[in-house]
Amino acid sequence: MSPGPRRLPVFSAPATGALRYGEPVNTTDHGPEWSLETGGNANVIVLSGDWIAQQGHIPDFPSDGLRQARPGQPLAFRTDGLGRWDTGMIGFLWALKQGAAQAHLDLDTETLPDAARKLLDLLPDRPAPHGPPPRRRFAPLAAIGGSTIDGLTEIGTVTELGIETARGGMASLTGRGRMRLTDLMSNIRDAGPSALVIVSVVNFLVGAILAFVGAVQLRKFAADIYVASLVGIAMVREMSAVMTAIIMAGRTGGAYAARIATMQGNEEIDALTVFGIPVSSYLILPSILSLTATMPFLYLYGSLVGMLGGFAVAISMLSVTGAGYLHQTLNAVALDQFAFGFVKSIFFAILIGLTSCRIGLRAGRSAADVGVAATRAVVVGIVGVIALDAIFAIIATTIGL
Amino acid sequence: MAYPTQGAGRDGTQDDTLMSLRGVTLAFGPKVIQKDISFDIRRGSIFAVMGGSGCGKSTVLKSMIGLLRPAAGDYLVDGDAYWTADAAHREAVSRRFGVLFQSAALWSSLTVGENVALPMQMLTKMDPATIRDQVELKLGLVGMLHTIDQYPSELSGGMKKRAGLARAMALDPDILFFDEPSAGLDPITSARLDDLILNLRDGLGATIVIVSHELPSLFAIADDGIFLDAKTRTPIAHGAPSWLRDHCDEPQVHAFMHRERETESGRTD
Ligand SMILES: Nc1ncnc2c1ncn2[C@@H]1O[C@H](COP(=O)(O)OP(=O)(O)O)[C@@H](O)[C@H]1O
Ligand SMILES: [Mg+2]
């Protein structure tokens, strides 16, 4: 025989009845009912039936419910027929209490069940008034002006933050190190190697898609081999850098913003501020540095994988040999194209790092604000990357790169 | 002054005053939290900020540690204006502060030991071995040495408070701010904390500003204090908690000091 669980001695009063409030329970099978009896020079509220909130049917106490009551006489209760009850009844009694106060009637709560009286006594005289929500005025000019000013201020703040971070970076370089190497290393680990898989998949597919699109057109002119040039130039000049940046904006930018916004909510940023630990060198600098250290290499890797995707499509669909494809690629893609993409990647990294940290820092302090900050960082990052890429395209065209 | 004040008329020689608030009003946007706060904190004293929940004690602390600029009034540290000074001066003054936040506010991505070490790593030229020793010393003082390699999320509320205390002492500040240090601690640890606070004051010569509800510890350690009223949004009594307990007739203060229910609505627990 197993010994079974050891029982600890229990020192407690015997449990009172089945019901929570310990009153003798009538078993009734009908819903809540009430009435006001005014016979015999007294006001008596008669309560009967089950008053259970979750079963519904709890009546509202009407605002004119006490019109028939005799003035000057206290309101008593009769609860002979009362069955089970819970806070549903208390809600009703609360409304009744307010009605009685308005009609200048005293409430004789002694005649209520003991437990009900105690709960009723806890409640304030009237619920908090909730007025209509403040109306938002529609003022388009003011709104446009306001958001323009906000936008300009924000650009100024981000620039200031960037300068401060750069200054922190210089200080670290000259050995007055205020950035911890461990923070940088862990950030790099998060940003770089763990993004390899998604960067590979996306760039491989983009390369393959470009090859498909090109193949359909170029086959008409028997210019199959130029698929290699198309894929190579497109990947190296534009697609790999932009795709990698978009991936990093979604992955790392969103994570930075969420992390900093959470720190904001936990007063962790306040703690840094009070110590005088600059947020720019403790949080922002490692973030930006880790992105600038990893993104250019992810870009290079992405270009190669993209060309591999194009290669796979070309030799399976077109009359192109592997050696021919390789030769054509090497011919078409000059080294300065790589340099162009490399430099763009660095700028994208700075943009993503700076904006996502800034968005995290200006976030509010609630859980919802963390979500908003992460979303905003991703959106701003993606739009910013594409806009910056357009600017680069214009510059490149102007200087004939 | 208009409200009960201990030692009113004591000749206030200026040189023992470390910090003073002069008619400070604190607000979040249009929402005024406390107005017209004036008090002096003597060097080496333990000053209590008291009042009901939500009356603005943490907010007062926030403005004294440089996180919330007052809407009006002056805040002086060692006779120099704090908020009107330039950022460099404010930063220099803030280096003398050590703060335990109400939520402890430990950096959640760092272990307890790293939390205490970070300010030393970022702001001083101490070598790693010294930092390690200092971290162990400070965690030892608050009885948290065994958690040195744990992350804040693995700690209970009271343990976070104690780790936060160790972090507040990281740079050996001479002005310590504690926001409800003993909330969530068991009575024995709480009594040990009182001793620790007294010893810190005596040993380091620190000045301590403390927000607390623990009446026994307030009576035991605080030499001076201010009582903030939630309803009128302004201080209503000034003096050591034990003096206020025995001499203040203000009903809110009396109720607070004697753990009584108030006669009017509103609670002070
Ligand atoms: N960041 C904030 N924005 C707006 N109101 C705040 C903020 N922080 C605190 N409050 C309000 O200030 C009042 C005082 O808060 P607090 O100083 O935390 O009180 P306590 O005395 O309990 O420490 C509360 O009513 C709170 O709602
Ligand atoms: Mg507080």
XYZ file of C-alpha atoms and ligand atoms in Angstrom:
698
model
C 0.000 0.000 0.000
C 1.375 3.358 -0.916
C 1.567 5.813 1.946
C -0.384 8.458 0.047
C 0.158 12.167 0.408
C 1.056 13.328 3.880
C -1.582 15.564 5.271
C -0.636 18.681 7.137
C -2.767 19.470 10.165
C -5.318 22.100 9.246
C -6.166 24.860 11.647
C -9.137 26.612 10.255
C -12.734 27.282 10.863
C -15.073 24.721 9.329
C -15.973 25.698 5.801
C -19.199 27.604 5.610
C -21.920 26.456 3.195
C -21.490 25.817 -0.477
C -21.878 29.424 -1.369
C -19.181 32.040 -1.205
C -20.892 34.426 1.127
C -21.835 31.951 3.781
C -25.503 32.845 4.034
C -28.147 30.139 4.303
C -29.124 29.264 0.793
C -32.587 28.867 -0.542
C -32.790 26.763 -3.619
C -34.889 28.640 -6.115
C -35.310 27.930 -9.762
C -36.362 31.311 -11.001
C -34.406 34.368 -12.067
C -33.890 37.584 -10.150
C -37.007 39.496 -9.149
C -37.608 42.553 -7.080
C -40.497 44.698 -6.006
C -41.226 47.657 -3.766
C -43.915 47.181 -1.084
C -45.195 50.302 0.543
C -47.904 48.859 2.834
C -47.957 49.379 6.619
C -46.120 52.693 6.686
C -42.794 51.218 5.532
C -40.840 50.884 2.347
C -39.711 47.338 1.761
C -37.689 46.105 -1.184
C -38.400 42.426 -1.727
C -35.630 40.458 -3.404
C -36.157 36.924 -4.608
C -34.758 34.382 -7.000
C -31.180 33.760 -8.115
C -29.089 36.853 -8.734
C -26.107 35.492 -10.619
C -24.286 37.969 -12.869
C -23.062 35.449 -15.405
C -26.502 33.950 -15.911
C -27.649 37.336 -17.149
C -31.156 38.673 -16.604
C -30.080 40.961 -13.750
C -32.591 43.815 -13.942
C -31.498 47.430 -14.202
C -32.702 49.551 -11.359
C -34.973 52.085 -13.083
C -34.310 55.736 -12.380
C -37.901 56.201 -11.229
C -37.931 52.969 -9.259
C -38.540 54.706 -5.949
C -41.313 57.039 -7.101
C -43.913 55.041 -5.210
C -41.907 55.005 -1.979
C -43.250 56.792 1.058
C -41.085 59.831 1.709
C -39.347 60.055 5.043
C -39.475 56.327 5.687
C -36.295 54.248 5.485
C -35.940 51.588 2.833
C -35.722 48.089 4.290
C -35.143 44.789 2.548
C -36.862 41.434 2.677
C -34.795 38.535 1.430
C -36.837 35.451 2.446
C -37.172 34.334 -1.132
C -33.630 35.209 -2.109
C -31.706 32.342 -3.654
C -28.061 32.372 -4.663
C -26.520 35.721 -5.368
C -23.208 37.264 -6.303
C -21.882 40.637 -7.431
C -24.760 40.841 -9.902
C -27.070 41.676 -7.005
C -24.558 44.074 -5.489
C -24.540 46.017 -8.764
C -28.295 46.304 -8.569
C -28.154 47.384 -4.927
C -25.526 49.983 -5.756
C -27.807 51.561 -8.339
C -30.606 51.387 -5.793
C -28.440 53.087 -3.195
C -27.833 55.982 -5.566
C -31.547 56.159 -6.344
C -32.285 56.287 -2.626
C -29.758 59.066 -2.094
C -31.399 61.104 -4.843
C -34.863 60.547 -3.363
C -33.509 61.437 0.098
C -34.420 58.056 1.531
C -32.346 56.267 4.128
C -31.230 52.762 3.330
C -31.637 50.243 6.125
C -28.830 47.929 5.093
C -29.064 45.981 8.357
C -31.851 44.006 6.734
C -29.572 42.839 3.925
C -27.538 39.637 4.173
C -24.404 40.408 6.137
C -22.010 39.728 3.264
C -24.015 41.857 0.851
C -23.969 44.754 3.293
C -20.197 44.574 3.652
C -19.674 44.628 -0.100
C -22.116 47.482 -0.540
C -20.313 49.503 2.126
C -17.066 49.201 0.207
C -18.526 50.957 -2.809
C -18.368 54.732 -3.190
C -21.591 56.712 -3.285
C -21.623 56.980 -7.017
C -19.584 55.569 -9.872
C -16.958 57.792 -11.476
C -18.694 60.061 -13.937
C -17.485 59.468 -17.435
C -18.172 62.389 -19.655
C -18.107 62.196 -23.439
C -14.606 61.596 -24.830
C -12.842 64.811 -25.837
C -13.683 65.684 -29.373
C -10.879 65.926 -31.853
C -11.111 69.081 -33.839
C -10.434 68.734 -37.528
C -7.949 71.405 -38.496
C -6.108 70.345 -41.650
C -3.823 73.357 -41.862
C -2.724 73.089 -38.250
C -2.227 69.344 -38.687
C -0.069 69.798 -41.793
C 1.921 72.575 -40.128
C 2.333 70.526 -36.961
C 3.536 67.421 -38.725
C 5.933 69.441 -40.885
C 7.476 70.986 -37.795
C 7.591 67.581 -36.116
C 9.245 66.096 -39.181
C 11.896 68.793 -39.359
C 12.545 68.582 -35.617
C 12.906 64.843 -35.956
C 15.426 65.168 -38.763
C 17.372 67.572 -36.582
C 17.253 65.182 -33.611
C 18.365 62.204 -35.654
C 21.238 64.214 -37.098
C 22.252 65.331 -33.626
C 22.088 61.745 -32.408
C 24.222 60.664 -35.363
C 26.836 63.310 -34.618
C 26.889 62.408 -30.942
C 27.264 58.743 -31.816
C 30.061 59.529 -34.253
C 31.786 61.500 -31.520
C 31.391 58.519 -29.192
C 32.925 56.367 -31.927
C 35.913 58.683 -32.230
C 36.361 58.628 -28.469
C 36.361 54.837 -28.548
C 38.945 54.833 -31.332
C 41.279 57.176 -29.507
C 41.201 54.881 -26.523
C 38.998 56.889 -24.166
C 36.817 53.866 -24.699
C 33.267 54.286 -23.558
C 31.898 51.419 -25.632
C 32.222 47.890 -24.368
C 33.650 45.419 -26.846
C 31.390 42.660 -25.525
C 28.299 44.638 -26.522
C 29.699 45.106 -30.015
C 30.591 41.437 -30.415
C 27.199 40.175 -29.287
C 25.489 42.665 -31.588
C 27.613 41.546 -34.525
C 26.781 37.928 -33.815
C 23.073 38.758 -33.828
C 23.239 40.870 -36.954
C 25.595 38.851 -39.112
C 25.835 35.055 -39.128
C 22.280 34.460 -38.010
C 21.006 36.448 -41.001
C 22.943 34.346 -43.512
C 20.159 31.856 -44.242
C 17.467 34.402 -45.028
C 19.904 36.535 -47.036
C 20.845 33.444 -49.078
C 17.290 32.384 -49.759
C 16.041 35.822 -50.743
C 18.993 36.703 -52.961
C 19.068 33.301 -54.646
C 15.411 33.654 -55.556
C 15.806 37.245 -56.713
C 18.671 36.176 -58.970
C 16.580 33.321 -60.315
C 13.580 35.578 -60.939
C 15.721 38.083 -62.800
C 17.046 35.267 -64.961
C 13.532 34.064 -65.731
C 12.340 37.516 -66.701
C 15.444 38.171 -68.775
C 15.369 34.793 -70.420
C 11.882 35.232 -71.817
C 12.837 38.516 -73.463
C 16.376 37.741 -74.515
C 15.579 34.376 -76.083
C 13.569 36.234 -78.734
C 16.790 37.773 -79.967
C 18.894 34.655 -79.412
C 20.798 36.709 -76.884
C 20.557 34.068 -74.151
C 24.050 34.693 -72.907
C 23.184 38.255 -71.882
C 21.105 36.842 -69.071
C 24.418 36.549 -67.247
C 25.103 40.274 -67.672
C 21.587 41.198 -66.662
C 21.634 39.148 -63.492
C 25.178 40.128 -62.581
C 24.754 43.865 -63.009
C 21.333 43.966 -61.414
C 22.416 41.977 -58.380
C 25.679 43.778 -57.804
C 24.478 47.320 -58.462
C 21.042 47.237 -56.908
C 19.229 44.148 -55.878
C 21.574 42.539 -53.390
C 22.268 45.751 -51.506
C 18.599 46.738 -51.368
C 17.296 43.257 -50.565
C 19.858 42.739 -47.826
C 19.081 46.154 -46.367
C 15.338 45.429 -46.379
C 15.963 42.120 -44.636
C 18.127 43.800 -42.026
C 15.591 46.596 -41.524
C 12.949 43.990 -40.818
C 15.112 41.711 -38.718
C 17.662 43.773 -36.871
C 16.151 47.264 -37.094
C 12.858 46.057 -35.688
C 14.662 44.174 -32.930
C 16.753 47.207 -31.924
C 13.700 49.431 -31.769
C 11.766 46.895 -29.701
C 14.668 46.338 -27.332
C 15.262 50.015 -26.700
C 11.535 50.698 -26.356
C 11.287 47.935 -23.745
C 14.219 49.429 -21.869
C 12.383 52.730 -21.959
C 9.342 51.138 -20.342
C 11.439 49.494 -17.594
C 13.110 52.796 -16.681
C 16.379 51.230 -17.866
C 17.092 54.247 -20.069
C 16.422 56.507 -17.077
C 18.962 54.506 -15.102
C 21.562 55.030 -17.844
C 20.786 58.743 -17.956
C 21.156 59.183 -14.210
C 24.522 57.454 -14.193
C 25.528 59.679 -17.065
C 26.189 56.702 -19.316
C 25.536 58.153 -22.768
C 22.873 56.205 -24.592
C 24.689 57.020 -27.810
C 27.817 55.108 -26.881
C 26.262 52.314 -24.827
C 23.356 51.434 -27.118
C 23.475 53.219 -30.448
C 27.135 52.969 -31.328
C 27.354 49.165 -30.983
C 24.135 48.814 -32.963
C 25.304 50.969 -35.845
C 28.815 49.544 -35.835
C 27.590 45.972 -35.888
C 25.315 46.746 -38.834
C 28.051 48.588 -40.738
C 30.454 45.752 -40.031
C 28.138 43.031 -41.262
C 25.940 44.485 -43.981
C 28.619 45.114 -46.631
C 29.712 41.495 -46.329
C 26.175 40.243 -46.390
C 25.804 42.329 -49.539
C 28.831 40.736 -51.198
C 27.615 37.316 -50.211
C 24.104 38.134 -51.422
C 25.425 39.234 -54.832
C 27.262 35.973 -55.300
C 24.266 33.899 -54.223
C 22.036 35.938 -56.529
C 24.317 35.252 -59.478
C 24.240 31.610 -58.507
C 20.445 31.705 -58.693
C 20.639 33.233 -62.153
C 23.213 30.648 -63.153
C 20.960 27.782 -62.066
C 18.051 29.070 -64.101
C 20.178 29.900 -67.124
C 21.835 26.535 -67.553
C 18.616 24.625 -66.941
C 16.403 26.728 -69.259
C 18.663 28.310 -71.847
C 21.297 27.193 -74.251
C 24.112 28.556 -72.139
C 27.081 26.622 -70.842
C 28.384 27.038 -67.343
C 31.753 28.331 -68.545
C 30.051 30.737 -70.935
C 27.840 32.136 -68.193
C 30.817 32.623 -65.913
C 32.833 34.309 -68.614
C 30.011 36.649 -69.547
C 29.445 37.571 -65.877
C 33.099 38.423 -65.362
C 33.034 40.536 -68.507
C 29.912 42.449 -67.570
C 30.427 43.171 -63.879
C 33.304 45.538 -63.303
C 34.908 45.794 -59.904
C 33.718 49.365 -59.372
C 30.149 48.079 -59.487
C 30.978 46.087 -56.398
C 32.496 49.147 -54.780
C 29.311 51.078 -55.497
C 27.131 48.437 -53.848
C 29.544 48.114 -50.960
C 29.437 51.819 -50.185
C 25.657 51.862 -50.497
C 25.433 49.009 -47.979
C 27.397 51.005 -45.438
C 25.039 53.950 -45.783
C 22.016 51.670 -45.530
C 23.460 50.198 -42.344
C 23.924 53.622 -40.762
C 20.426 54.631 -41.793
C 18.816 51.516 -40.351
C 20.816 51.595 -37.131
C 20.234 55.264 -36.452
C 16.523 55.386 -37.277
C 15.630 52.209 -35.408
C 17.478 53.307 -32.261
C 15.919 56.736 -32.426
C 12.435 55.270 -32.855
C 13.017 53.002 -29.869
C 14.204 55.923 -27.760
C 11.185 58.085 -28.453
C 8.730 55.260 -27.818
C 6.198 55.460 -25.018
C 6.323 53.288 -21.938
C 3.624 50.678 -22.497
C 3.675 47.233 -24.082
C 1.698 48.511 -27.061
C 4.314 51.213 -27.598
C 6.957 48.521 -28.052
C 4.941 47.004 -30.890
C 4.378 50.397 -32.467
C 8.083 51.199 -32.267
C 9.092 47.909 -33.883
C 6.598 48.344 -36.702
C 7.582 51.931 -37.277
C 11.268 51.066 -37.337
C 10.651 48.447 -40.028
C 8.522 50.760 -42.154
C 10.857 53.729 -41.838
C 13.835 51.468 -42.481
C 12.410 49.985 -45.680
C 11.118 53.253 -47.084
C 14.335 55.003 -46.094
C 16.498 52.375 -47.772
C 14.579 52.590 -51.033
C 14.545 56.386 -50.993
C 18.269 56.481 -50.275
C 18.837 54.003 -53.089
C 16.975 56.295 -55.481
C 19.228 59.164 -54.427
C 22.263 56.982 -55.064
C 20.901 56.077 -58.501
C 20.559 59.751 -59.396
C 24.039 60.539 -58.149
C 25.498 57.585 -60.024
C 23.810 58.666 -63.240
C 24.993 62.236 -62.849
C 28.617 61.319 -62.296
C 28.358 58.583 -64.891
C 29.232 55.602 -62.705
C 5.696 78.293 6.982
C 2.016 77.612 6.751
C 2.175 73.934 7.624
C 3.498 72.076 10.662
C 7.263 72.233 10.561
C 9.732 70.739 12.932
C 12.244 73.217 14.228
C 10.572 76.189 12.580
C 12.696 79.158 13.493
C 15.826 77.052 13.914
C 18.525 79.340 12.680
C 19.193 77.805 9.316
C 22.918 78.125 8.886
C 23.393 77.696 5.164
C 26.516 75.597 5.116
C 24.930 72.393 6.351
C 22.355 72.467 3.549
C 23.221 70.138 0.695
C 20.163 70.336 -1.497
C 17.156 72.594 -1.519
C 13.937 72.793 -3.433
C 12.481 76.290 -3.636
C 8.871 76.527 -4.694
C 9.153 73.665 -7.130
C 6.133 72.703 -9.203
C 6.136 69.390 -11.044
C 3.875 68.605 -13.955
C 3.531 66.182 -16.829
C 2.339 68.488 -19.597
C -0.729 70.265 -18.257
C -1.187 67.756 -15.423
C 0.206 69.246 -12.203
C 1.462 66.529 -9.850
C 2.784 68.595 -6.912
C 3.166 72.329 -6.516
C 5.039 74.712 -4.279
C 7.469 72.209 -2.797
C 10.165 73.783 -0.649
C 12.568 72.009 1.647
C 16.231 71.796 2.523
C 18.187 68.601 2.980
C 21.033 68.723 5.458
C 24.352 67.152 4.599
C 24.545 63.654 6.063
C 20.867 63.414 6.910
C 18.358 60.787 5.917
C 15.440 62.619 4.395
C 12.105 60.895 3.904
C 9.586 61.737 1.195
C 6.230 60.491 2.450
C 2.663 60.444 1.278
C -0.085 58.241 -0.068
C 0.261 56.130 -3.182
C 0.187 58.182 -6.348
C 0.721 61.522 -4.606
C 3.919 62.188 -6.548
C 6.790 60.936 -4.384
C 8.551 59.206 -7.271
C 7.975 62.282 -9.393
C 9.692 64.492 -6.804
C 12.590 62.052 -6.759
C 12.691 62.091 -10.558
C 13.137 65.823 -10.641
C 15.858 65.667 -7.977
C 17.893 63.175 -10.008
C 17.649 65.139 -13.220
C 14.993 63.232 -15.136
C 12.141 65.728 -14.934
C 12.608 69.466 -15.293
C 10.346 71.323 -12.847
C 7.634 73.480 -14.379
C 8.539 76.205 -11.875
C 10.882 76.836 -8.986
C 14.535 76.234 -8.214
C 16.533 73.184 -7.246
C 19.925 73.857 -5.696
C 22.702 71.361 -5.053
C 25.515 72.735 -2.903
C 24.134 76.189 -3.510
C 24.316 75.927 -7.298
C 21.220 75.921 -9.434
C 20.827 72.520 -11.044
C 18.322 72.892 -13.824
C 19.453 76.264 -15.148
C 23.071 75.132 -15.334
C 24.527 73.780 -18.562
C 24.507 70.076 -19.367
C 28.142 69.567 -18.391
C 27.600 70.960 -14.909
C 24.432 68.883 -14.494
C 26.293 65.770 -15.542
C 29.068 66.497 -13.055
C 26.529 66.931 -10.258
C 24.654 63.799 -11.332
C 27.846 61.809 -10.954
C 27.402 62.305 -7.211
C 23.984 60.638 -7.331
C 23.183 56.985 -6.813
C 19.618 55.973 -7.528
C 17.511 52.966 -6.698
C 14.407 53.156 -8.872
C 11.012 52.007 -7.670
C 11.007 49.292 -10.330
C 14.735 48.655 -9.679
C 15.258 49.272 -13.438
C 18.101 46.781 -13.712
C 19.430 46.457 -17.248
C 17.707 43.296 -18.260
C 20.210 42.153 -20.869
C 23.026 42.119 -18.305
C 23.643 39.852 -15.319
C 23.450 41.271 -11.819
C 27.232 41.478 -11.653
C 27.414 43.218 -15.032
C 24.740 45.652 -13.888
C 26.943 46.774 -11.030
C 30.044 46.722 -13.208
C 28.705 48.677 -16.192
C 28.920 52.181 -14.667
C 32.485 51.482 -13.585
C 33.395 50.149 -17.034
C 31.773 53.015 -18.879
C 32.671 55.917 -16.652
C 35.912 55.151 -14.830
C 39.373 53.914 -15.674
C 39.343 51.112 -13.112
C 41.001 47.901 -14.260
C 38.898 44.751 -14.628
C 40.255 43.109 -11.478
C 39.397 46.095 -9.309
C 35.975 46.271 -10.894
C 35.398 42.617 -10.122
C 36.383 43.186 -6.488
C 34.155 46.229 -6.234
C 31.216 44.353 -7.726
C 31.618 41.535 -5.227
C 31.965 43.985 -2.363
C 28.831 45.878 -3.277
C 26.756 42.786 -3.888
C 28.071 41.396 -0.617
C 26.919 44.489 1.263
C 23.324 43.871 0.199
C 23.551 40.105 0.575
C 23.253 39.342 -3.135
C 26.651 37.860 -3.893
C 25.141 34.501 -4.817
C 23.160 36.046 -7.688
C 26.145 37.670 -9.359
C 25.746 35.617 -12.535
C 21.970 35.618 -12.698
C 19.865 37.763 -14.967
C 17.330 40.205 -13.482
C 14.447 38.173 -14.897
C 15.494 35.284 -12.622
C 15.178 37.371 -9.447
C 12.236 38.042 -7.146
C 11.023 41.594 -6.626
C 12.886 42.056 -3.359
C 16.091 40.643 -4.809
C 15.860 43.071 -7.719
C 15.574 45.891 -5.203
C 18.690 44.780 -3.404
C 20.624 44.352 -6.650
C 19.458 47.826 -7.634
C 20.782 49.100 -4.324
C 24.167 47.580 -5.050
C 24.141 49.198 -8.480
C 23.188 52.566 -6.992
C 26.349 52.344 -4.883
C 28.532 51.407 -7.852
C 30.345 54.717 -8.155
C 30.440 55.466 -4.405
C 28.019 58.374 -4.677
C 27.648 60.805 -1.802
C 23.942 61.374 -2.410
C 21.709 58.320 -2.542
C 18.090 58.247 -3.644
C 16.042 55.194 -2.708
C 12.513 54.784 -4.043
C 10.717 52.326 -1.764
C 13.775 50.189 -1.064
C 12.084 47.818 1.349
C 8.871 47.222 -0.577
C 8.683 43.479 -1.168
C 11.317 42.545 1.414
C 10.693 40.273 4.371
C 10.862 41.910 7.815
C 14.303 40.553 8.627
C 15.916 41.651 5.381
C 14.109 44.921 5.705
C 15.581 45.509 9.161
C 19.019 44.603 7.796
C 18.465 47.139 5.057
C 17.779 49.820 7.676
C 21.086 49.003 9.302
C 22.779 49.073 5.917
C 21.321 52.489 5.142
C 22.435 53.858 8.510
C 25.880 52.373 8.042
C 26.173 53.806 4.552
C 25.291 57.214 5.853
C 27.785 56.951 8.691
C 30.469 55.082 6.782
C 30.414 56.951 3.498
C 29.142 60.217 4.864
C 26.402 59.960 2.281
C 23.206 61.953 2.298
C 20.147 59.826 1.695
C 16.776 60.711 0.258
C 14.302 57.910 0.735
C 10.727 57.226 -0.318
C 9.234 54.661 2.005
C 6.017 53.389 3.508
C 7.657 51.241 6.152
C 6.769 53.173 9.276
C 9.104 51.282 11.612
C 12.054 51.906 9.350
C 11.063 55.536 8.762
C 10.893 56.124 12.507
C 14.171 54.307 12.995
C 16.309 55.967 10.365
C 14.900 59.208 8.952
C 15.973 62.481 10.581
C 13.827 64.737 8.474
C 11.132 64.545 5.867
C 8.295 66.041 3.916
C 4.728 64.847 3.655
C 3.026 65.284 0.275
C -0.737 65.429 0.090
C -2.483 63.821 -2.846
C -5.639 65.883 -2.697
C -4.249 69.391 -2.427
C -1.163 68.393 -4.483
C 1.241 70.157 -2.187
C 3.333 69.380 0.915
C 1.362 69.599 4.145
C 3.944 68.789 6.823
C 7.677 68.932 7.299
C 9.790 67.175 9.901
C 11.231 63.898 11.060
C 8.701 61.069 10.789
C 8.860 60.380 14.515
C 8.312 64.063 15.272
C 5.371 64.197 12.899
C 3.952 61.086 14.531
C 3.986 62.755 17.945
C 3.274 66.365 17.103
C 1.406 66.709 13.845
C -2.353 67.144 14.042
C -2.951 67.295 10.328
C -5.485 64.467 9.853
C -3.852 62.979 6.741
C -0.449 62.932 8.376
C -1.803 61.623 11.658
C -3.616 58.820 9.884
C -0.507 57.907 7.888
C 1.799 57.891 10.894
C -0.579 55.862 13.027
C -1.744 53.505 10.302
C -5.293 54.621 10.866
C -8.179 54.821 8.556
C -8.846 58.311 7.570
C -12.085 59.969 8.554
C -12.631 61.473 5.151
C -12.510 59.622 1.848
C -9.127 58.850 0.344
C -6.594 56.435 1.700
C -3.039 56.699 2.761
C -1.883 53.166 2.407
N 5.138 59.769 -17.189
C 3.987 60.204 -16.631
N 3.086 60.886 -17.371
C 1.950 61.346 -16.813
N 1.591 61.174 -15.528
C 2.440 60.498 -14.731
C 3.677 59.970 -15.237
N 4.308 59.348 -14.231
C 3.522 59.470 -13.149
N 2.389 60.153 -13.445
C 1.314 60.518 -12.522
O 1.886 61.233 -11.458
C 1.256 60.912 -10.255
C 2.290 60.584 -9.216
O 2.998 59.436 -9.579
P 4.182 58.899 -8.701
O 5.154 59.998 -8.491
O 4.686 57.671 -9.334
O 3.453 58.552 -7.335
P 4.027 57.840 -6.030
O 3.847 58.843 -4.944
O 3.188 56.643 -5.784
O 5.452 57.489 -6.277
C 0.305 59.772 -10.537
O -0.990 60.285 -10.536
C 0.677 59.296 -11.913
O -0.480 58.952 -12.612
Mg 6.364 55.790 -6.426
